[in-house]
Amino acid sequence: MKNIIETHDVNFWYGDFHALKGISMDIEEKSVVAFIGPSGCGKSTFLRLLNRMNDLIPDTRLEGSILINGQDIYGKGVKVDELRKNVGMVFQRPNPFPKSIFENVAYGLRVNGVTDNGFIRQRVEESLRGAALWDEVKDKLKESAYALSGGQQQRLCIARAMAVSPSVLLMDEPASALDPISTTKVEELIHELKNDYTIVIVTHNMQQAARVSDKTAFFYMGQMVEYGDTKTIFTNPQKEQTQNYITGRFG
């Protein structure tokens, strides 16, 4: 498997606060990688670096390099819009636009200049099917996305990210605001999606990380303490800190 994401000695500051310290990791294509660790340990900050979401925050500084498909995404001449098309993002709380279900999914295509309505309809259907939502919404595509349940809205946001054919999907605690049944649906969806996408998921829920991911990275106080096969991390971690976190001694 080739690596789709490679980071080398990444350090990141918010003002004077050194939020990430020397993080190097490789992520293989079409795999699921989970970031775990206590609140404030840097996992979401690191996730947001992968599609330059932190660019929007003033007074931040990055050192080191982040390559996606071999390209330094912080290099000169990188178009952030193009990057975000390739690296989709799903947030903690569902954030559908105040538009119809159909237009939520079509949005990214339209913004990127696609005008072929037949193609748009096809991508909307494919994306909704891919997000395991089509059968629930196919008869109400013109209705507001706000009419959907929270779990359906989150799958709609996943469909919206998929519509522009990214190669990477970032998910920042995608199930933390959902009920158990919706959470199970999102987890099943992650299993399906890794046939086509590389998925990086931040989760507070260790059982979820164990269920959905191929590899897990444990973050603590801005450092990546340990990174390896999920099974190994949860059954035979190499670092005492990882062991303590997984067994609930802190966090």
mmCIF file of C-alpha atoms in Angstrom:
data_model
loop_
_atom_site.group_PDB
_atom_site.id
_atom_site.type_symbol
_atom_site.label_atom_id
_atom_site.label_comp_id
_atom_site.label_asym_id
_atom_site.label_seq_id
_atom_site.Cartn_x
_atom_site.Cartn_y
_atom_site.Cartn_z
ATOM 1 C CA MET A 1 0.000 0.000 0.000
ATOM 2 C CA LYS A 2 1.328 3.436 -0.775
ATOM 3 C CA ASN A 3 1.282 6.273 1.718
ATOM 4 C CA ILE A 4 -1.194 8.997 0.854
ATOM 5 C CA ILE A 5 -0.324 11.257 3.821
ATOM 6 C CA GLU A 6 3.178 11.786 5.188
ATOM 7 C CA THR A 7 4.030 14.232 7.947
ATOM 8 C CA HIS A 8 7.572 15.020 9.022
ATOM 9 C CA ASP A 9 8.433 16.619 12.372
ATOM 10 C CA VAL A 10 5.302 18.780 12.514
ATOM 11 C CA ASN A 11 5.317 21.485 15.196
ATOM 12 C CA PHE A 12 2.434 23.891 15.572
ATOM 13 C CA TRP A 13 1.802 26.910 17.763
ATOM 14 C CA TYR A 14 -1.261 28.947 18.682
ATOM 15 C CA GLY A 15 0.481 32.196 19.653
ATOM 16 C CA ASP A 16 3.009 31.104 22.301
ATOM 17 C CA PHE A 17 1.260 27.799 23.015
ATOM 18 C CA HIS A 18 3.174 24.862 21.514
ATOM 19 C CA ALA A 19 0.175 22.686 20.573
ATOM 20 C CA LEU A 20 1.892 19.953 18.530
ATOM 21 C CA LYS A 21 5.421 18.686 19.077
ATOM 22 C CA GLY A 22 7.417 16.858 16.439
ATOM 23 C CA ILE A 23 4.737 14.692 14.862
ATOM 24 C CA SER A 24 5.833 12.343 12.074
ATOM 25 C CA MET A 25 3.474 9.747 10.681
ATOM 26 C CA ASP A 26 2.541 7.975 7.453
ATOM 27 C CA ILE A 27 -1.025 7.059 6.530
ATOM 28 C CA GLU A 28 -1.640 4.427 3.862
ATOM 29 C CA GLU A 29 -4.293 4.917 1.222
ATOM 30 C CA LYS A 30 -7.683 3.274 1.705
ATOM 31 C CA SER A 31 -7.149 2.731 5.403
ATOM 32 C CA VAL A 32 -8.871 4.106 8.488
ATOM 33 C CA VAL A 33 -6.688 5.807 11.073
ATOM 34 C CA ALA A 34 -8.082 6.871 14.455
ATOM 35 C CA PHE A 35 -6.618 9.595 16.673
ATOM 36 C CA ILE A 36 -7.342 9.053 20.364
ATOM 37 C CA GLY A 37 -6.309 10.877 23.512
ATOM 38 C CA PRO A 38 -7.748 13.134 26.220
ATOM 39 C CA SER A 39 -9.324 16.517 25.442
ATOM 40 C CA GLY A 40 -6.847 19.197 24.498
ATOM 41 C CA CYS A 41 -4.091 16.752 23.523
ATOM 42 C CA GLY A 42 -3.762 18.059 19.958
ATOM 43 C CA LYS A 43 -5.587 15.404 17.951
ATOM 44 C CA SER A 44 -8.179 17.750 16.403
ATOM 45 C CA THR A 45 -5.539 20.415 15.798
ATOM 46 C CA PHE A 46 -3.458 17.867 13.893
ATOM 47 C CA LEU A 47 -6.491 16.658 11.930
ATOM 48 C CA ARG A 48 -7.309 20.228 10.872
ATOM 49 C CA LEU A 49 -3.763 20.761 9.623
ATOM 50 C CA LEU A 50 -4.405 18.077 6.996
ATOM 51 C CA ASN A 51 -6.751 20.343 5.044
ATOM 52 C CA ARG A 52 -5.482 23.686 6.313
ATOM 53 C CA MET A 53 -8.522 24.488 8.462
ATOM 54 C CA ASN A 54 -6.180 26.144 10.967
ATOM 55 C CA ASP A 55 -5.278 28.763 8.339
ATOM 56 C CA LEU A 56 -8.405 30.579 9.491
ATOM 57 C CA ILE A 57 -7.033 31.068 13.011
ATOM 58 C CA PRO A 58 -4.831 34.158 13.525
ATOM 59 C CA ASP A 59 -1.337 33.998 15.031
ATOM 60 C CA THR A 60 -0.562 30.343 14.326
ATOM 61 C CA ARG A 61 2.725 28.915 13.136
ATOM 62 C CA LEU A 62 3.640 25.601 11.538
ATOM 63 C CA GLU A 63 7.036 23.969 11.178
ATOM 64 C CA GLY A 64 7.763 20.661 9.449
ATOM 65 C CA SER A 65 6.063 19.302 6.360
ATOM 66 C CA ILE A 66 2.768 17.663 5.470
ATOM 67 C CA LEU A 67 2.603 15.815 2.147
ATOM 68 C CA ILE A 68 -0.587 14.510 0.577
ATOM 69 C CA ASN A 69 -0.110 12.441 -2.577
ATOM 70 C CA GLY A 70 3.494 13.602 -2.508
ATOM 71 C CA GLN A 71 2.649 17.310 -2.544
ATOM 72 C CA ASP A 72 3.596 19.656 0.293
ATOM 73 C CA ILE A 73 0.168 21.101 1.087
ATOM 74 C CA TYR A 74 1.718 24.179 2.747
ATOM 75 C CA GLY A 75 4.030 24.809 -0.218
ATOM 76 C CA LYS A 76 3.919 27.909 -2.370
ATOM 77 C CA GLY A 77 1.268 27.887 -5.043
ATOM 78 C CA VAL A 78 -1.002 25.338 -3.345
ATOM 79 C CA LYS A 79 -4.631 26.254 -3.972
ATOM 80 C CA VAL A 80 -6.456 25.695 -0.698
ATOM 81 C CA ASP A 81 -9.798 25.217 -2.474
ATOM 82 C CA GLU A 82 -8.315 22.408 -4.561
ATOM 83 C CA LEU A 83 -6.799 20.860 -1.446
ATOM 84 C CA ARG A 84 -10.136 20.890 0.383
ATOM 85 C CA LYS A 85 -11.829 19.305 -2.617
ATOM 86 C CA ASN A 86 -9.350 16.435 -2.333
ATOM 87 C CA VAL A 87 -9.428 16.311 1.486
ATOM 88 C CA GLY A 88 -13.033 16.470 2.691
ATOM 89 C CA MET A 89 -14.056 17.272 6.260
ATOM 90 C CA VAL A 90 -16.947 16.086 8.430
ATOM 91 C CA PHE A 91 -17.409 17.933 11.707
ATOM 92 C CA GLN A 92 -18.511 16.952 15.171
ATOM 93 C CA ARG A 93 -22.005 18.371 14.830
ATOM 94 C CA PRO A 94 -23.949 17.911 11.605
ATOM 95 C CA ASN A 95 -23.834 21.234 9.715
ATOM 96 C CA PRO A 96 -26.168 20.975 6.725
ATOM 97 C CA PHE A 97 -26.739 24.154 4.735
ATOM 98 C CA PRO A 98 -30.189 25.823 4.851
ATOM 99 C CA LYS A 99 -31.018 24.260 1.479
ATOM 100 C CA SER A 100 -32.789 21.181 0.182
ATOM 101 C CA ILE A 101 -31.312 17.718 0.692
ATOM 102 C CA PHE A 102 -30.427 17.623 -3.010
ATOM 103 C CA GLU A 103 -28.739 21.044 -3.022
ATOM 104 C CA ASN A 104 -26.692 20.197 0.067
ATOM 105 C CA VAL A 105 -25.011 17.373 -1.821
ATOM 106 C CA ALA A 106 -24.834 19.270 -5.138
ATOM 107 C CA TYR A 107 -23.274 22.324 -3.474
ATOM 108 C CA GLY A 108 -19.612 21.371 -3.845
ATOM 109 C CA LEU A 109 -20.083 20.435 -7.480
ATOM 110 C CA ARG A 110 -21.771 23.747 -8.285
ATOM 111 C CA VAL A 111 -19.106 25.732 -6.417
ATOM 112 C CA ASN A 112 -16.472 23.905 -8.451
ATOM 113 C CA GLY A 113 -18.141 24.996 -11.676
ATOM 114 C CA VAL A 114 -20.004 21.822 -12.645
ATOM 115 C CA THR A 115 -23.085 22.798 -14.685
ATOM 116 C CA ASP A 116 -24.103 19.474 -16.247
ATOM 117 C CA ASN A 117 -27.382 18.737 -14.458
ATOM 118 C CA GLY A 118 -27.396 15.093 -15.480
ATOM 119 C CA PHE A 119 -23.945 14.625 -13.969
ATOM 120 C CA ILE A 120 -24.948 16.508 -10.820
ATOM 121 C CA ARG A 121 -28.038 14.309 -10.384
ATOM 122 C CA GLN A 122 -25.917 11.198 -10.854
ATOM 123 C CA ARG A 123 -23.280 12.329 -8.310
ATOM 124 C CA VAL A 124 -25.967 13.319 -5.792
ATOM 125 C CA GLU A 125 -27.539 9.879 -6.032
ATOM 126 C CA GLU A 126 -24.164 8.084 -5.908
ATOM 127 C CA SER A 127 -23.070 10.113 -2.889
ATOM 128 C CA LEU A 128 -26.330 9.573 -1.008
ATOM 129 C CA ARG A 129 -26.136 5.851 -1.773
ATOM 130 C CA GLY A 130 -22.511 5.857 -0.648
ATOM 131 C CA ALA A 131 -23.563 7.511 2.609
ATOM 132 C CA ALA A 132 -26.304 4.885 3.099
ATOM 133 C CA LEU A 133 -28.968 7.585 2.968
ATOM 134 C CA TRP A 134 -30.540 7.275 -0.490
ATOM 135 C CA ASP A 135 -33.383 4.927 0.437
ATOM 136 C CA GLU A 136 -34.400 7.197 3.316
ATOM 137 C CA VAL A 137 -34.448 10.469 1.332
ATOM 138 C CA LYS A 138 -34.970 9.640 -2.365
ATOM 139 C CA ASP A 139 -38.619 10.738 -2.237
ATOM 140 C CA LYS A 140 -37.928 14.015 -0.431
ATOM 141 C CA LEU A 141 -34.841 15.466 -2.101
ATOM 142 C CA LYS A 142 -36.531 18.874 -2.399
ATOM 143 C CA GLU A 143 -37.266 19.088 1.332
ATOM 144 C CA SER A 144 -35.054 21.053 3.692
ATOM 145 C CA ALA A 145 -32.052 19.214 5.097
ATOM 146 C CA TYR A 146 -33.160 20.507 8.503
ATOM 147 C CA ALA A 147 -36.138 18.117 8.353
ATOM 148 C CA LEU A 148 -33.753 15.160 8.746
ATOM 149 C CA SER A 149 -32.803 13.601 12.082
ATOM 150 C CA GLY A 150 -29.361 14.331 13.541
ATOM 151 C CA GLY A 151 -27.983 11.000 12.358
ATOM 152 C CA GLN A 152 -29.374 11.526 8.870
ATOM 153 C CA GLN A 153 -27.944 15.053 8.783
ATOM 154 C CA GLN A 154 -24.507 13.705 9.634
ATOM 155 C CA ARG A 155 -24.711 11.123 6.845
ATOM 156 C CA LEU A 156 -25.861 13.937 4.546
ATOM 157 C CA CYS A 157 -22.717 15.894 5.474
ATOM 158 C CA ILE A 158 -20.642 12.804 4.656
ATOM 159 C CA ALA A 159 -22.434 12.564 1.283
ATOM 160 C CA ARG A 160 -21.730 16.263 0.682
ATOM 161 C CA ALA A 161 -18.018 15.701 1.322
ATOM 162 C CA MET A 162 -18.007 12.652 -0.988
ATOM 163 C CA ALA A 163 -19.763 14.352 -3.904
ATOM 164 C CA VAL A 164 -16.613 16.132 -5.140
ATOM 165 C CA SER A 165 -14.672 12.821 -5.185
ATOM 166 C CA PRO A 166 -12.004 13.475 -2.552
ATOM 167 C CA SER A 167 -9.290 10.930 -1.841
ATOM 168 C CA VAL A 168 -9.209 11.642 1.919
ATOM 169 C CA LEU A 169 -12.076 12.146 4.375
ATOM 170 C CA LEU A 170 -11.321 13.761 7.731
ATOM 171 C CA MET A 171 -13.870 13.159 10.485
ATOM 172 C CA ASP A 172 -13.705 15.136 13.714
ATOM 173 C CA GLU A 173 -15.703 13.074 16.237
ATOM 174 C CA PRO A 174 -18.435 12.453 13.655
ATOM 175 C CA ALA A 175 -20.658 10.471 16.016
ATOM 176 C CA SER A 176 -20.210 12.301 19.320
ATOM 177 C CA ALA A 177 -23.490 14.234 18.955
ATOM 178 C CA LEU A 178 -25.490 11.190 17.774
ATOM 179 C CA ASP A 179 -27.607 8.533 19.461
ATOM 180 C CA PRO A 180 -26.326 4.913 19.570
ATOM 181 C CA ILE A 181 -28.297 3.711 16.518
ATOM 182 C CA SER A 182 -27.066 6.601 14.356
ATOM 183 C CA THR A 183 -23.552 6.056 15.680
ATOM 184 C CA THR A 184 -23.675 2.422 14.549
ATOM 185 C CA LYS A 185 -24.810 3.550 11.086
ATOM 186 C CA VAL A 186 -21.921 6.016 10.810
ATOM 187 C CA GLU A 187 -19.464 3.310 11.925
ATOM 188 C CA GLU A 188 -20.848 0.846 9.362
ATOM 189 C CA LEU A 189 -20.509 3.568 6.767
ATOM 190 C CA ILE A 190 -16.829 4.109 7.630
ATOM 191 C CA HIS A 191 -16.218 0.387 6.998
ATOM 192 C CA GLU A 192 -17.845 0.705 3.570
ATOM 193 C CA LEU A 193 -16.109 3.929 2.613
ATOM 194 C CA LYS A 194 -12.577 2.715 3.152
ATOM 195 C CA ASN A 195 -12.861 0.751 -0.090
ATOM 196 C CA ASP A 196 -12.686 4.112 -1.864
ATOM 197 C CA TYR A 197 -11.283 6.651 0.593
ATOM 198 C CA THR A 198 -8.584 7.143 3.162
ATOM 199 C CA ILE A 199 -10.317 8.103 6.417
ATOM 200 C CA VAL A 200 -8.792 9.860 9.402
ATOM 201 C CA ILE A 201 -11.098 10.010 12.404
ATOM 202 C CA VAL A 202 -10.712 11.789 15.740
ATOM 203 C CA THR A 203 -12.718 10.073 18.444
ATOM 204 C CA HIS A 204 -13.105 10.270 22.208
ATOM 205 C CA ASN A 205 -14.674 6.848 22.142
ATOM 206 C CA MET A 206 -11.970 4.209 22.403
ATOM 207 C CA GLN A 207 -14.370 1.363 21.604
ATOM 208 C CA GLN A 208 -15.239 3.204 18.406
ATOM 209 C CA ALA A 209 -11.558 3.547 17.487
ATOM 210 C CA ALA A 210 -11.097 -0.181 18.131
ATOM 211 C CA ARG A 211 -14.118 -1.041 15.971
ATOM 212 C CA VAL A 212 -13.529 1.132 12.914
ATOM 213 C CA SER A 213 -9.805 1.742 12.462
ATOM 214 C CA ASP A 214 -6.867 -0.148 10.990
ATOM 215 C CA LYS A 215 -4.318 1.966 12.829
ATOM 216 C CA THR A 216 -4.545 4.140 15.919
ATOM 217 C CA ALA A 217 -2.437 7.072 17.076
ATOM 218 C CA PHE A 218 -2.469 8.023 20.761
ATOM 219 C CA PHE A 219 -1.893 11.718 21.421
ATOM 220 C CA TYR A 220 -1.011 13.209 24.791
ATOM 221 C CA MET A 221 -0.070 16.812 25.588
ATOM 222 C CA GLY A 222 0.741 17.685 21.998
ATOM 223 C CA GLN A 223 2.834 14.614 21.289
ATOM 224 C CA MET A 224 2.058 11.449 19.420
ATOM 225 C CA VAL A 225 2.994 8.907 22.062
ATOM 226 C CA GLU A 226 2.362 5.798 20.007
ATOM 227 C CA TYR A 227 1.097 4.865 16.552
ATOM 228 C CA GLY A 228 0.503 1.386 15.230
ATOM 229 C CA ASP A 229 -1.957 -1.328 14.288
ATOM 230 C CA THR A 230 -5.161 -0.777 16.221
ATOM 231 C CA LYS A 231 -5.230 -4.298 17.596
ATOM 232 C CA THR A 232 -1.687 -3.947 18.954
ATOM 233 C CA ILE A 233 -2.352 -0.502 20.448
ATOM 234 C CA PHE A 234 -5.385 -1.828 22.334
ATOM 235 C CA THR A 235 -4.027 -5.223 23.394
ATOM 236 C CA ASN A 236 -0.279 -4.797 23.645
ATOM 237 C CA PRO A 237 0.780 -1.127 23.617
ATOM 238 C CA GLN A 238 4.503 -0.415 23.798
ATOM 239 C CA LYS A 239 4.259 2.708 25.968
ATOM 240 C CA GLU A 240 3.108 2.868 29.552
ATOM 241 C CA GLN A 241 1.208 6.117 28.886
ATOM 242 C CA THR A 242 -0.844 4.396 26.187
ATOM 243 C CA GLN A 243 -1.567 1.482 28.505
ATOM 244 C CA ASN A 244 -2.690 3.869 31.258
ATOM 245 C CA TYR A 245 -5.022 5.755 28.943
ATOM 246 C CA ILE A 246 -6.558 2.655 27.405
ATOM 247 C CA THR A 247 -7.177 1.045 30.777
ATOM 248 C CA GLY A 248 -8.809 4.233 32.046
ATOM 249 C CA ARG A 249 -6.192 5.335 34.564
ATOM 250 C CA PHE A 250 -6.432 8.850 33.230
ATOM 251 C CA GLY A 251 -8.188 10.871 30.517
#
